[in-house]
XYZ file of C-alpha atoms in Angstrom:
435
model
C 133.258 162.634 67.612
C 131.034 161.549 64.722
C 133.791 162.283 62.208
C 136.198 160.077 64.112
C 133.666 157.269 63.949
C 133.510 157.383 60.134
C 137.162 156.993 59.184
C 137.315 153.289 58.390
C 138.574 152.900 54.820
C 138.535 150.329 52.021
C 141.362 148.274 53.570
C 139.387 147.846 56.798
C 136.240 146.944 54.837
C 138.161 144.261 52.905
C 139.785 143.081 56.131
C 136.314 142.886 57.675
C 135.241 140.473 54.919
C 138.502 138.508 54.737
C 138.952 138.581 58.500
C 135.583 136.975 59.223
C 135.793 134.432 56.386
C 139.329 133.267 57.111
C 140.072 131.906 60.524
C 137.163 129.735 61.516
C 136.092 127.752 58.483
C 139.433 126.818 56.978
C 140.913 125.687 60.294
C 137.737 124.321 61.863
C 135.817 122.787 58.944
C 138.494 121.462 56.532
C 138.272 117.951 57.983
C 134.447 118.044 57.834
C 134.586 118.976 54.164
C 137.074 116.203 53.382
C 135.049 113.712 55.436
C 131.825 114.585 53.601
C 133.688 113.916 50.347
C 134.900 110.572 51.822
C 138.529 111.626 51.452
C 138.183 112.417 47.757
C 140.365 115.463 47.077
C 138.820 116.229 43.709
C 135.290 116.318 45.166
C 136.539 118.432 48.067
C 137.946 121.005 45.659
C 134.716 120.943 43.658
C 132.769 121.774 46.820
C 135.221 124.581 47.644
C 134.607 126.020 44.189
C 130.833 125.641 44.557
C 130.968 127.439 47.890
C 133.040 130.233 46.392
C 130.678 130.373 43.424
C 127.709 130.854 45.758
C 129.418 133.567 47.791
C 131.043 135.507 44.960
C 127.908 135.851 42.844
C 125.774 136.656 45.879
C 128.288 139.348 46.793
C 128.412 140.697 43.230
C 124.613 140.792 43.034
C 124.180 142.484 46.407
C 127.098 144.867 45.783
C 124.940 146.788 43.286
C 122.252 147.220 45.921
C 124.912 148.227 48.450
C 126.250 150.825 46.037
C 122.823 152.421 45.637
C 121.747 152.388 49.257
C 122.723 155.340 51.400
C 122.338 153.671 54.764
C 124.071 152.930 58.023
C 122.567 149.500 58.662
C 123.842 147.308 55.848
C 121.853 144.355 54.559
C 118.778 145.168 56.637
C 118.349 148.457 54.798
C 118.626 146.637 51.473
C 115.448 144.722 52.297
C 113.995 147.975 53.602
C 114.542 150.002 50.459
C 114.280 147.433 47.688
C 111.443 145.292 49.113
C 109.486 146.913 51.933
C 109.785 148.322 55.450
C 108.053 145.197 56.707
C 110.657 142.951 55.086
C 113.353 145.124 56.631
C 111.731 144.470 59.998
C 111.609 140.731 59.286
C 115.303 140.539 58.478
C 116.145 142.824 61.413
C 114.683 140.201 63.727
C 116.472 137.339 61.967
C 119.909 138.946 62.048
C 119.467 140.363 65.536
C 117.973 137.340 67.274
C 119.345 134.401 65.279
C 122.096 134.904 62.683
C 124.638 137.046 64.517
C 124.268 135.500 67.972
C 124.337 131.880 66.748
C 127.490 132.409 64.689
C 129.033 134.453 67.508
C 128.257 131.739 70.073
C 129.848 128.982 67.984
C 132.968 131.015 67.149
C 133.371 131.979 70.819
C 133.405 128.265 71.645
C 135.936 127.628 68.859
C 138.155 130.307 70.418
C 137.938 128.350 73.641
C 138.821 125.105 71.842
C 142.008 126.482 70.331
C 143.085 128.498 73.374
C 142.740 125.458 75.637
C 144.778 123.419 73.136
C 147.384 126.186 72.907
C 147.817 126.302 76.691
C 148.091 122.513 76.900
C 145.314 122.293 79.487
C 143.333 119.023 79.757
C 140.336 119.758 77.603
C 136.623 119.357 78.208
C 133.638 120.842 76.420
C 132.633 122.755 79.552
C 136.103 124.311 79.905
C 136.160 125.265 76.220
C 132.787 126.990 76.582
C 133.957 128.854 79.698
C 137.150 130.086 78.021
C 135.129 131.079 74.963
C 132.725 133.033 77.160
C 135.587 134.948 78.798
C 137.024 135.783 75.369
C 133.625 136.985 74.180
C 133.216 139.241 77.232
C 136.631 140.806 76.582
C 135.867 141.564 72.930
C 132.463 143.028 73.762
C 134.129 145.366 76.242
C 136.741 146.446 73.691
C 134.291 147.039 70.822
C 131.770 148.842 73.031
C 134.430 151.422 73.889
C 135.513 152.271 70.336
C 134.810 150.961 66.859
C 138.241 152.247 65.823
C 139.917 149.937 68.339
C 137.815 147.054 67.029
C 138.797 147.975 63.473
C 142.475 148.053 64.443
C 142.211 144.586 65.993
C 140.541 143.395 62.787
C 143.373 144.698 60.614
C 146.106 143.192 62.818
C 144.475 139.762 63.193
C 143.714 139.565 59.470
C 147.381 140.092 58.641
C 148.558 137.568 61.253
C 146.072 134.879 60.227
C 147.330 135.003 56.639
C 150.811 133.906 57.744
C 150.067 130.162 58.188
C 147.831 130.210 55.125
C 150.783 131.425 53.064
C 153.536 129.475 54.849
C 151.888 126.041 54.501
C 151.456 126.186 50.685
C 154.980 127.559 50.248
C 156.559 124.811 52.345
C 154.395 122.221 50.601
C 155.926 123.317 47.293
C 159.416 123.199 48.792
C 159.113 119.880 50.618
C 157.129 118.175 47.878
C 155.222 114.963 48.383
C 155.712 113.959 52.014
C 152.100 113.150 52.786
C 151.141 110.128 54.843
C 148.784 109.079 52.023
C 149.499 110.159 48.473
C 147.048 112.296 46.569
C 146.587 109.673 43.867
C 145.480 107.059 46.395
C 142.855 109.333 47.864
C 141.513 110.723 44.640
C 140.307 107.251 43.664
C 138.417 106.698 46.905
C 134.823 105.708 46.297
C 132.090 108.150 47.095
C 128.336 108.169 46.856
C 126.923 110.001 43.880
C 125.687 112.969 45.887
C 127.428 112.385 49.240
C 129.904 115.214 48.774
C 127.062 117.766 48.516
C 126.582 117.412 52.284
C 129.872 119.330 52.589
C 128.076 122.443 51.368
C 126.861 123.233 54.910
C 130.400 123.474 56.385
C 131.509 125.169 53.148
C 128.798 127.792 53.619
C 130.144 128.285 57.150
C 133.724 128.506 55.850
C 132.867 131.194 53.313
C 130.304 133.079 55.366
C 130.963 136.507 56.807
C 131.086 138.790 53.783
C 127.609 140.168 54.486
C 128.722 141.282 57.965
C 130.778 144.074 56.396
C 127.528 145.727 55.309
C 126.566 146.342 58.946
C 129.337 148.936 59.241
C 128.468 150.725 55.992
C 127.786 153.912 57.909
C 131.249 153.763 59.495
C 133.065 153.267 56.163
C 134.451 156.214 54.226
C 132.804 156.467 50.783
C 130.654 153.331 51.363
C 129.038 153.442 47.898
C 132.453 152.679 46.417
C 134.244 150.758 49.161
C 131.551 148.288 50.267
C 130.965 146.815 46.766
C 134.733 146.588 46.237
C 135.164 144.813 49.567
C 132.320 142.390 48.784
C 134.003 141.498 45.493
C 137.700 141.463 46.358
C 137.297 139.722 49.728
C 135.629 136.457 48.595
C 137.901 136.131 45.514
C 140.966 136.483 47.693
C 139.631 133.978 50.215
C 138.944 131.403 47.497
C 142.558 131.596 46.329
C 143.909 131.300 49.869
C 141.592 128.389 50.756
C 142.493 126.291 47.738
C 146.251 126.832 48.169
C 146.052 126.082 51.894
C 143.944 122.950 51.398
C 146.294 121.546 48.748
C 149.296 122.457 50.901
C 147.829 120.543 53.842
C 147.194 117.517 51.635
C 150.798 117.506 50.441
C 152.331 118.012 53.885
C 150.350 115.593 56.053
C 147.977 113.694 53.786
C 144.182 113.395 53.752
C 144.022 110.453 56.178
C 145.951 112.433 58.791
C 143.606 115.389 58.341
C 140.607 113.122 58.851
C 141.936 111.287 61.897
C 143.331 114.391 63.619
C 140.042 116.303 63.229
C 140.904 119.972 63.975
C 144.581 119.144 64.604
C 145.654 118.961 60.965
C 147.325 122.361 61.011
C 149.393 121.293 64.020
C 150.663 118.284 62.063
C 151.574 120.610 59.208
C 153.501 122.739 61.698
C 155.455 119.660 62.803
C 156.273 118.839 59.186
C 157.637 122.370 58.672
C 159.360 123.285 61.951
C 159.481 120.068 63.993
C 158.025 119.823 67.500
C 157.901 123.594 67.973
C 155.929 123.928 64.769
C 152.699 122.641 66.261
C 152.761 125.321 68.970
C 153.616 128.040 66.449
C 150.710 127.083 64.197
C 148.341 126.899 67.172
C 149.250 130.490 68.087
C 148.436 131.653 64.574
C 145.190 129.685 64.506
C 143.993 131.125 67.809
C 144.716 134.661 66.607
C 142.859 133.849 63.392
C 139.736 132.655 65.176
C 139.986 135.595 67.578
C 139.891 137.893 64.551
C 136.729 136.163 63.335
C 135.044 136.639 66.698
C 136.110 140.278 66.830
C 134.642 140.891 63.380
C 131.353 139.342 64.462
C 131.202 141.439 67.627
C 132.163 144.553 65.654
C 129.304 143.979 63.232
C 126.748 142.770 65.775
C 127.111 145.794 68.058
C 125.971 148.012 65.166
C 122.591 146.249 64.790
C 120.698 147.679 67.807
C 120.778 151.113 66.135
C 119.010 149.625 63.098
C 116.287 148.111 65.278
C 115.954 151.264 67.350
C 115.332 153.322 64.205
C 112.488 150.957 63.327
C 111.168 150.999 66.916
C 111.861 147.256 67.093
C 114.575 147.292 69.761
C 113.289 145.550 72.913
C 113.482 147.663 76.075
C 114.760 150.560 73.979
C 114.731 152.903 76.947
C 117.300 150.702 78.669
C 119.413 149.452 75.782
C 119.483 152.202 73.136
C 122.440 153.843 74.887
C 124.052 150.511 75.799
C 123.651 148.427 72.639
C 126.514 146.068 73.428
C 124.697 144.897 76.565
C 121.634 143.514 74.827
C 123.598 141.829 72.046
C 125.812 140.278 74.702
C 122.768 138.919 76.552
C 121.372 137.388 73.349
C 124.788 135.876 72.532
C 124.941 134.274 75.986
C 121.489 132.781 75.449
C 122.631 131.158 72.190
C 125.833 129.931 73.822
C 123.581 128.062 76.233
C 121.592 126.628 73.306
C 124.839 125.623 71.593
C 125.965 123.890 74.783
C 122.739 121.874 74.962
C 122.643 120.892 71.262
C 126.341 119.979 71.170
C 126.426 118.202 74.523
C 123.497 115.966 73.621
C 124.373 115.667 69.918
C 120.985 117.030 68.843
C 122.252 118.437 65.532
C 124.631 115.644 64.584
C 127.586 117.030 62.627
C 125.857 120.401 62.179
C 125.576 123.265 64.639
C 123.242 126.206 65.202
C 125.402 128.571 63.145
C 125.439 126.459 59.970
C 121.653 126.249 59.898
C 121.130 129.995 60.349
C 123.662 130.621 57.567
C 121.699 128.338 55.239
C 118.517 130.317 55.982
C 120.380 133.570 55.385
C 121.380 132.486 51.877
C 117.789 131.452 51.213
C 116.594 134.933 52.234
C 119.098 136.571 49.857
C 117.060 135.124 46.982
C 114.507 137.903 47.556
C 117.169 140.545 46.913
C 118.456 138.739 43.822
C 114.921 138.517 42.402
C 114.504 142.234 43.045
C 117.674 142.962 41.048
C 116.246 141.007 38.104
C 112.994 142.964 38.425
C 114.860 146.272 38.439
C 116.751 145.257 35.293
C 113.512 144.389 33.520
C 112.328 147.940 34.328
C 115.685 149.388 33.141
C 116.367 150.757 36.617
C 119.494 148.609 36.503
C 121.223 149.142 33.157
C 123.852 146.424 33.429
C 122.932 142.925 32.246
C 125.619 141.530 34.540
C 124.212 143.137 37.704
C 120.602 142.822 36.553
C 120.453 139.324 35.090
C 123.651 137.273 35.161
C 124.928 137.836 38.709
C 121.499 137.589 40.412
C 120.548 134.447 38.464
C 123.805 132.712 39.363
C 123.417 133.918 42.960
C 119.918 132.368 43.159
C 121.340 129.101 41.846
C 124.067 129.265 44.490
C 121.549 129.885 47.277
C 119.458 126.906 46.163
C 122.579 124.710 46.092
C 123.488 125.740 49.652
C 119.923 125.069 50.827
C 119.982 121.576 49.285
C 123.402 120.895 50.786
C 122.233 122.026 54.211
C 119.231 119.706 54.120
C 121.396 116.812 52.931
C 123.797 117.376 55.825
C 120.999 117.022 58.395
C 117.614 116.092 56.892
C 115.794 116.162 60.251
C 116.963 119.247 62.124
C 117.876 121.642 59.291
C 114.261 121.960 58.059
C 113.062 122.419 61.654
C 115.585 125.154 62.380
C 114.897 126.855 59.039
C 111.207 126.908 60.015
C 112.235 128.487 63.340
C 114.242 131.168 61.495
C 111.242 131.824 59.274
C 109.011 132.170 62.351
C 111.390 134.707 63.921
C 111.456 136.656 60.649
C 107.659 136.612 60.457
C 107.491 137.976 64.015
C 109.641 140.903 62.882
C 107.473 141.355 59.797
C 104.271 141.393 61.874
C 105.733 143.755 64.471
C 106.924 146.150 61.778
C 103.543 146.056 60.057
C 101.760 146.832 63.334
C 103.762 150.051 63.682
C 102.516 151.511 60.411
C-alpha cells in the first residue's frame, strides 16, 4: 500500500504547482490588478513581472533546501532542519491553522461564485458560500480516500484550465485590435507614483501555490530531483501564460470592459471569440480551473496533520491522527465563517483573509533565504547562485510583497500579520515545551 502511495512523478509535481497557481488568480484577480494600476497596462505588466520575480527567486532559493531535505512534510521540515525544531513547530501552526485554511476557504467561495454564474442561478453571497461549501466537502471526501485520485484530478484540471489561457491569446492575435478601448489610450492613463504597488497583494495571491507542492514531497518519486524542478519550471511557465492571457484579454475586450465587468472579463472574451455560446464555454473552463486550485489545496492540506502528529502538536491526536481530513475540514469551515463575516461587512476592504496570510508567508520565507546565505558563507552551499544571488533576490521580493500588502490595506494587513505571528509563536512555545 505504501508503494502505491509514492508513485506521483515529476509531471504531477509540476501540475501541483501550475494547477494551484493558475485558475484562481488570473481569472479572479486580473481586474483587481488592473484597477490598482488605474487601467495602466504598462504598470499592470510591471506588477506581473514583479510578482513573478518574487515567486521565481523564492522558489529557486528554497529549491536547494528542498533538494537537501529528506522529508515527507515539505516546507515545515525546511524550518525544522535548517533553523530549529521550535521554528518548525511555529510554521506548523501557521500553515495548519492559518495559511492553508484561509486560502482554502476563499477558493471554495470562488468555486461557488463561478458555479452559480455557470448555472445561471440568481446570485447572492450566501448562495455562493453554500455552493462553495458543498464543493469543498466533495473534494475532502475524494482526497481522503486516495491521494492518487486527487493527483489524477489535479492532472486533468490542469490540462483543461490551460485551454482558455491558450485560446484567448491565439484568438487575440488572429482577431487583432477589437478592444472596446485601445491599448494606447489606456497606457497614458494617469496613475499615482506608487499606487500600482497596491496590486502586489492580489499578484501575490495570483502567483501563490508553488510552496504547496512541498507538502507532498514524501509522495513524490525521487523528490530530491523532482521537487526543485517543479518549483522552478512551474512559476516560469505560469508567468508566460499569465502575460499572454492578460495581453490577449486587453486586445479582445479592452481594459475598461475588464474593469467594469469585474470577474466577468473572460466571459466577454468568450463572446468575442465564439459569440453568445462563448461566454458559457469560457465559464465552464473557468469553473474547472478554480476547482483544480481547490483540489490542489485540499490535496496538500490533508498531508499536514501527519507533520503535526510527528511533532506531537496535532490537537486531539487520539481522535484525528487516523482521520486527518476531518480536522482540516473543521478548521477550513471555521475560516469560511470568518471569510463570510469579513466579506459581508467589508472589514478587509478589497483584501481578504487569504491575501494577508500569503503576505505573512512570504515574510517568513526570509528566514530560510537568510539561512541559505549563511550556509554559503560556511561553504556548505558551494553555488554562489543558490547561496547568494537567489536568496538575496528572494529576500528583496519578500520585502516588496510585504510593502505591497500593507499599501493595499494599511489598517487590517498589519493587524492580521500580527495575528499570524501570534499563532506562529504559539507553535514555537508549544514545541519548545515538549523538549
